[in-house]
Coordinates of N, CA, C and O in Angstrom, one line a residue:
M1 N 1.1 -1.2 0.3 CA 0.0 0.4 -0.6 C 1.2 1.1 0.1 O 1.7 0.5 0.2
Y2 N 0.8 2.3 -1.3 CA 1.3 3.3 -1.5 C 0.7 4.5 -0.4 O -0.4 4.8 -0.6
Y3 N 0.9 5.4 0.7 CA 0.2 6.1 0.8 C 1.1 7.3 0.2 O 2.9 7.9 0.5
H4 N 0.1 8.7 -0.7 CA 0.5 10.1 -0.3 C 1.5 10.7 0.4 O 1.1 10.5 2.0
G5 N 1.9 11.7 0.2 CA 2.4 12.5 1.4 C 3.0 13.4 0.7 O 1.7 14.5 0.7
G6 N 3.9 14.2 1.0 CA 4.1 15.5 0.8 C 4.6 16.2 2.3 O 3.6 17.7 2.4
A7 N 4.7 15.5 3.2 CA 5.1 16.5 4.1 C 4.0 16.1 5.2 O 3.6 17.3 6.0
N8 N 2.9 15.3 4.8 CA 1.4 15.2 5.2 C 0.9 16.8 4.7 O 0.1 16.8 6.2
A9 N 0.9 17.2 3.8 CA 0.3 18.2 3.8 C -0.3 18.2 2.8 O -1.5 19.3 2.5
V10 N 0.5 18.5 2.0 CA -0.8 18.5 0.3 C -0.4 17.1 -1.1 O 0.2 16.5 -0.1
S11 N -1.1 16.2 -1.1 CA -1.3 16.0 -2.3 C -2.2 15.0 -2.4 O -3.4 14.9 -1.7
S12 N -2.6 14.2 -3.1 CA -3.4 12.5 -3.0 C -3.6 11.2 -4.2 O -2.1 11.2 -4.9
G13 N -4.6 10.4 -3.4 CA -3.8 9.4 -4.5 C -3.7 9.4 -5.8 O -3.2 8.9 -6.6
S14 N -4.0 10.6 -6.8 CA -4.4 10.7 -8.3 C -4.0 11.7 -8.9 O -3.9 11.6 -9.6
F15 N -2.6 11.8 -7.9 CA -1.7 12.8 -7.9 C -0.6 12.6 -9.2 O -0.6 11.3 -8.9
G16 N -0.6 13.4 -10.1 CA -0.1 12.5 -11.2 C 1.4 12.5 -10.9 O 1.8 11.5 -12.3
L17 N 2.0 12.7 -10.7 CA 3.9 12.9 -9.8 C 3.9 11.2 -9.6 O 5.2 10.4 -9.4
E18 N 3.1 10.7 -8.5 CA 3.0 9.9 -8.1 C 2.5 8.3 -8.3 O 1.6 7.8 -7.8
R19 N 2.2 8.4 -9.7 CA 1.8 6.8 -10.2 C 2.4 5.8 -9.9 O 3.8 5.1 -10.0
G20 N 1.6 4.8 -9.4 CA 2.0 3.7 -9.2 C 1.7 2.9 -10.4 O 2.2 1.6 -10.7
A21 N 1.7 3.1 -11.6 CA 1.6 2.3 -12.3 C 3.5 1.5 -12.8 O 3.7 0.3 -13.2
N22 N 4.4 2.2 -12.8 CA 5.7 1.8 -13.2 C 6.3 0.9 -12.0 O 6.8 0.2 -11.8
L23 N 5.3 1.6 -10.7 CA 5.9 0.3 -9.5 C 5.2 -0.7 -9.3 O 6.1 -1.8 -9.1
A24 N 3.6 -1.0 -9.6 CA 4.2 -2.3 -10.4 C 3.6 -3.4 -10.6 O 4.3 -4.1 -11.5
R25 N 4.5 -2.1 -12.4 CA 5.1 -2.9 -13.5 C 6.4 -3.6 -13.1 O 7.0 -5.0 -13.7
E26 N 7.6 -2.8 -12.6 CA 8.9 -3.2 -12.4 C 9.0 -4.2 -11.2 O 9.7 -5.0 -11.1
A27 N 8.2 -4.4 -10.2 CA 7.8 -4.8 -9.0 C 7.2 -6.0 -9.4 O 6.9 -6.2 -8.2
N28 N 6.3 -6.1 -10.4 CA 5.4 -7.3 -10.4 C 4.4 -7.3 -9.3 O 4.1 -8.7 -8.9
M29 N 3.8 -6.3 -8.9 CA 2.8 -6.3 -7.8 C 1.4 -5.4 -7.9 O 1.4 -4.4 -9.4
I30 N 0.7 -5.2 -6.5 CA -0.8 -4.4 -7.4 C -0.3 -3.5 -6.0 O 0.2 -3.9 -5.0
V31 N -0.3 -2.1 -6.6 CA -0.3 -0.6 -6.3 C -1.7 -0.2 -5.6 O -2.4 0.0 -6.0
I32 N -1.7 -0.2 -4.5 CA -2.9 0.5 -3.7 C -2.9 1.9 -3.5 O -1.6 1.7 -2.7
R33 N -3.2 2.9 -3.8 CA -3.5 4.1 -3.3 C -4.6 5.1 -3.0 O -5.1 5.7 -3.5
P34 N -4.6 5.2 -1.1 CA -5.8 5.6 -0.5 C -6.0 7.0 -0.5 O -4.7 7.2 -0.5
N35 N -6.7 7.2 -0.2 CA -7.1 8.9 0.1 C -6.8 9.0 2.1 O -7.9 8.4 2.1
H36 N -6.4 10.0 1.6 CA -7.0 9.9 3.7 C -6.6 11.3 3.8 O -5.6 12.1 2.9
R37 N -7.1 12.0 4.4 CA -7.1 13.1 5.4 C -5.4 13.6 6.1 O -5.2 12.6 6.4
M38 N -5.3 14.7 5.6 CA -3.5 15.8 5.9 C -3.4 16.6 6.4 O -5.1 16.8 6.6
G39 N -2.4 17.4 7.1 CA -2.6 18.7 7.7 C -3.5 18.1 8.6 O -3.9 17.6 9.7
A40 N -3.2 19.4 9.9 CA -4.0 19.7 10.7 C -5.2 18.8 10.2 O -5.5 18.6 11.7
L41 N -6.0 18.8 9.8 CA -7.3 18.3 10.2 C -7.3 16.4 10.3 O -8.5 15.8 11.2
G42 N -5.9 16.4 9.4 CA -6.0 14.9 9.3 C -5.3 14.2 10.6 O -5.4 13.1 11.7
L43 N -4.5 15.4 11.6 CA -3.5 14.8 12.9 C -4.7 16.1 14.4 O -3.6 15.2 15.5
V44 N -5.9 16.7 14.2 CA -6.0 17.4 15.9 C -7.2 16.0 16.2 O -6.8 15.3 16.0
H45 N -6.9 15.8 17.2 CA -7.7 15.8 18.3 C -9.4 16.3 18.5 O -9.0 17.5 19.8
F46 N -10.2 16.7 18.4 CA -11.2 16.4 18.5 C -12.0 16.4 19.0 O -13.0 17.4 19.9
G47 N -11.4 15.2 20.3 CA -12.1 15.4 21.7 C -11.9 16.6 22.5 O -12.4 16.3 23.7
L48 N -10.6 16.7 21.9 CA -10.9 18.1 22.9 C -11.3 19.4 23.1 O -11.4 20.0 23.9
I49 N -11.7 19.2 21.8 CA -13.9 20.4 21.7 C -14.4 20.1 22.6 O -15.5 21.2 23.2
G50 N -15.2 19.0 22.6 CA -15.8 18.1 23.4 C -15.9 16.6 23.2 O -15.1 15.9 23.1
D51 N -16.5 16.8 25.1 CA -16.6 15.0 25.2 C -17.6 14.0 24.5 O -17.5 13.5 24.1
D52 N -18.1 14.7 23.1 CA -19.0 14.1 22.2 C -18.5 13.1 20.8 O -18.4 12.7 21.3
L53 N -17.2 13.7 21.2 CA -16.2 13.6 20.4 C -14.6 12.8 20.6 O -13.2 12.8 20.2
P54 N -14.7 11.2 21.5 CA -13.5 11.6 22.5 C -12.8 10.5 21.2 O -11.0 10.4 21.3
E55 N -13.4 9.9 20.4 CA -12.3 8.8 19.6 C -11.9 9.5 18.3 O -11.3 8.5 17.2
A56 N -12.1 10.7 18.5 CA -13.0 11.5 17.0 C -10.4 12.0 16.9 O -10.0 13.3 17.3
V57 N -9.7 11.6 16.8 CA -7.5 11.8 16.8 C -7.3 10.9 16.0 O -7.7 10.1 15.8
N58 N -6.6 11.8 15.2 CA -5.8 11.5 14.2 C -6.2 10.9 13.5 O -6.4 9.8 13.1
L59 N -7.3 11.4 12.7 CA -8.2 11.0 11.3 C -7.3 10.3 10.9 O -8.0 9.6 9.7
G60 N -6.5 11.1 9.9 CA -5.4 11.0 9.0 C -5.3 9.4 9.0 O -5.3 8.8 8.4
R61 N -4.6 8.9 10.0 CA -4.1 7.6 10.4 C -5.2 6.6 10.7 O -4.9 5.1 10.1
Q62 N -6.1 7.5 11.4 CA -7.9 6.2 10.9 C -8.0 6.0 9.3 O -8.5 4.9 9.9
D63 N -7.8 6.9 8.6 CA -8.0 6.6 7.4 C -7.2 5.9 6.7 O -7.6 5.2 5.9
Q64 N -5.9 5.5 7.4 CA -4.8 4.8 6.7 C -4.9 3.6 7.4 O -5.2 2.0 6.1
I65 N -5.6 2.9 9.0 CA -6.1 1.4 9.0 C -6.6 1.3 8.2 O -7.4 0.1 7.9
A66 N -8.2 2.4 7.9 CA -9.7 1.7 7.4 C -9.2 1.1 6.3 O -9.4 0.1 5.4
A67 N -7.5 1.4 5.6 CA -7.8 1.7 3.7 C -6.9 0.5 3.9 O -7.4 -1.1 3.0
L68 N -5.8 -0.4 5.2 CA -5.4 -1.4 5.0 C -6.3 -2.6 5.4 O -6.4 -4.0 5.2
K69 N -7.6 -2.1 5.9 CA -8.6 -3.0 6.5 C -9.0 -3.5 5.2 O -9.5 -5.0 5.1
C70 N -9.6 -2.3 4.7 CA -10.4 -3.0 3.4 C -9.7 -3.6 2.9 O -10.1 -4.3 1.9
A71 N -8.4 -3.4 1.8 CA -7.7 -3.6 1.4 C -7.2 -5.5 1.6 O -7.4 -6.6 0.6
D72 N -7.2 -5.8 3.1 CA -7.5 -7.1 3.8 C -9.2 -7.2 2.9 O -8.6 -9.0 2.8
R73 N -9.6 -7.5 3.5 CA -10.6 -7.9 3.8 C -11.6 -8.4 2.2 O -11.6 -9.0 1.6
R74 N -10.6 -7.5 1.8 CA -10.9 -7.4 -0.3 C -10.3 -8.3 -1.0 O -11.0 -9.2 -2.0
N75 N -9.2 -8.3 -0.7 CA -8.3 -9.7 -0.9 C -8.3 -10.8 -0.6 O -7.6 -12.0 -0.7
K76 N -9.0 -10.9 0.5 CA -8.8 -12.8 1.4 C -9.2 -13.4 0.3 O -10.5 -13.1 -0.5
G77 N -8.5 -14.5 -0.4 CA -8.6 -15.4 -0.9 C -8.1 -15.3 -2.8 O -9.0 -15.7 -3.3
S78 N -7.6 -14.5 -2.8 CA -7.8 -13.8 -3.8 C -6.7 -14.5 -5.1 O -5.6 -15.3 -4.1
Q79 N -7.1 -15.0 -6.2 CA -5.6 -15.7 -7.0 C -4.2 -15.0 -7.2 O -3.4 -15.5 -7.5
Y80 N -4.7 -13.8 -6.8 CA -3.0 -12.6 -6.9 C -1.9 -13.2 -5.9 O -1.1 -12.7 -5.8
L81 N -2.7 -13.2 -4.9 CA -1.9 -12.8 -3.8 C -1.4 -14.5 -3.2 O -1.1 -15.2 -3.9
A82 N -0.1 -14.3 -3.1 CA 1.3 -15.5 -3.1 C 0.8 -16.2 -1.3 O 0.4 -15.1 -1.0

């Protein structure tokens, strides 16, 4: 799984300069490039604002974890996995 970056400030999974086609071709692998929240909104702890948001912390990292879990669920039993 490839997470785009840019000092955790800017970019997206579809950013043209970071295409996964070359990596997939050269390394003979599947490349997954999920989007995730970045910058202040990806790292802020909303739980400090109010008691109704205790789990709203590091949402960008939670996005990355969710992408890993999704890829794992979708690829269980795939004929392409070794």
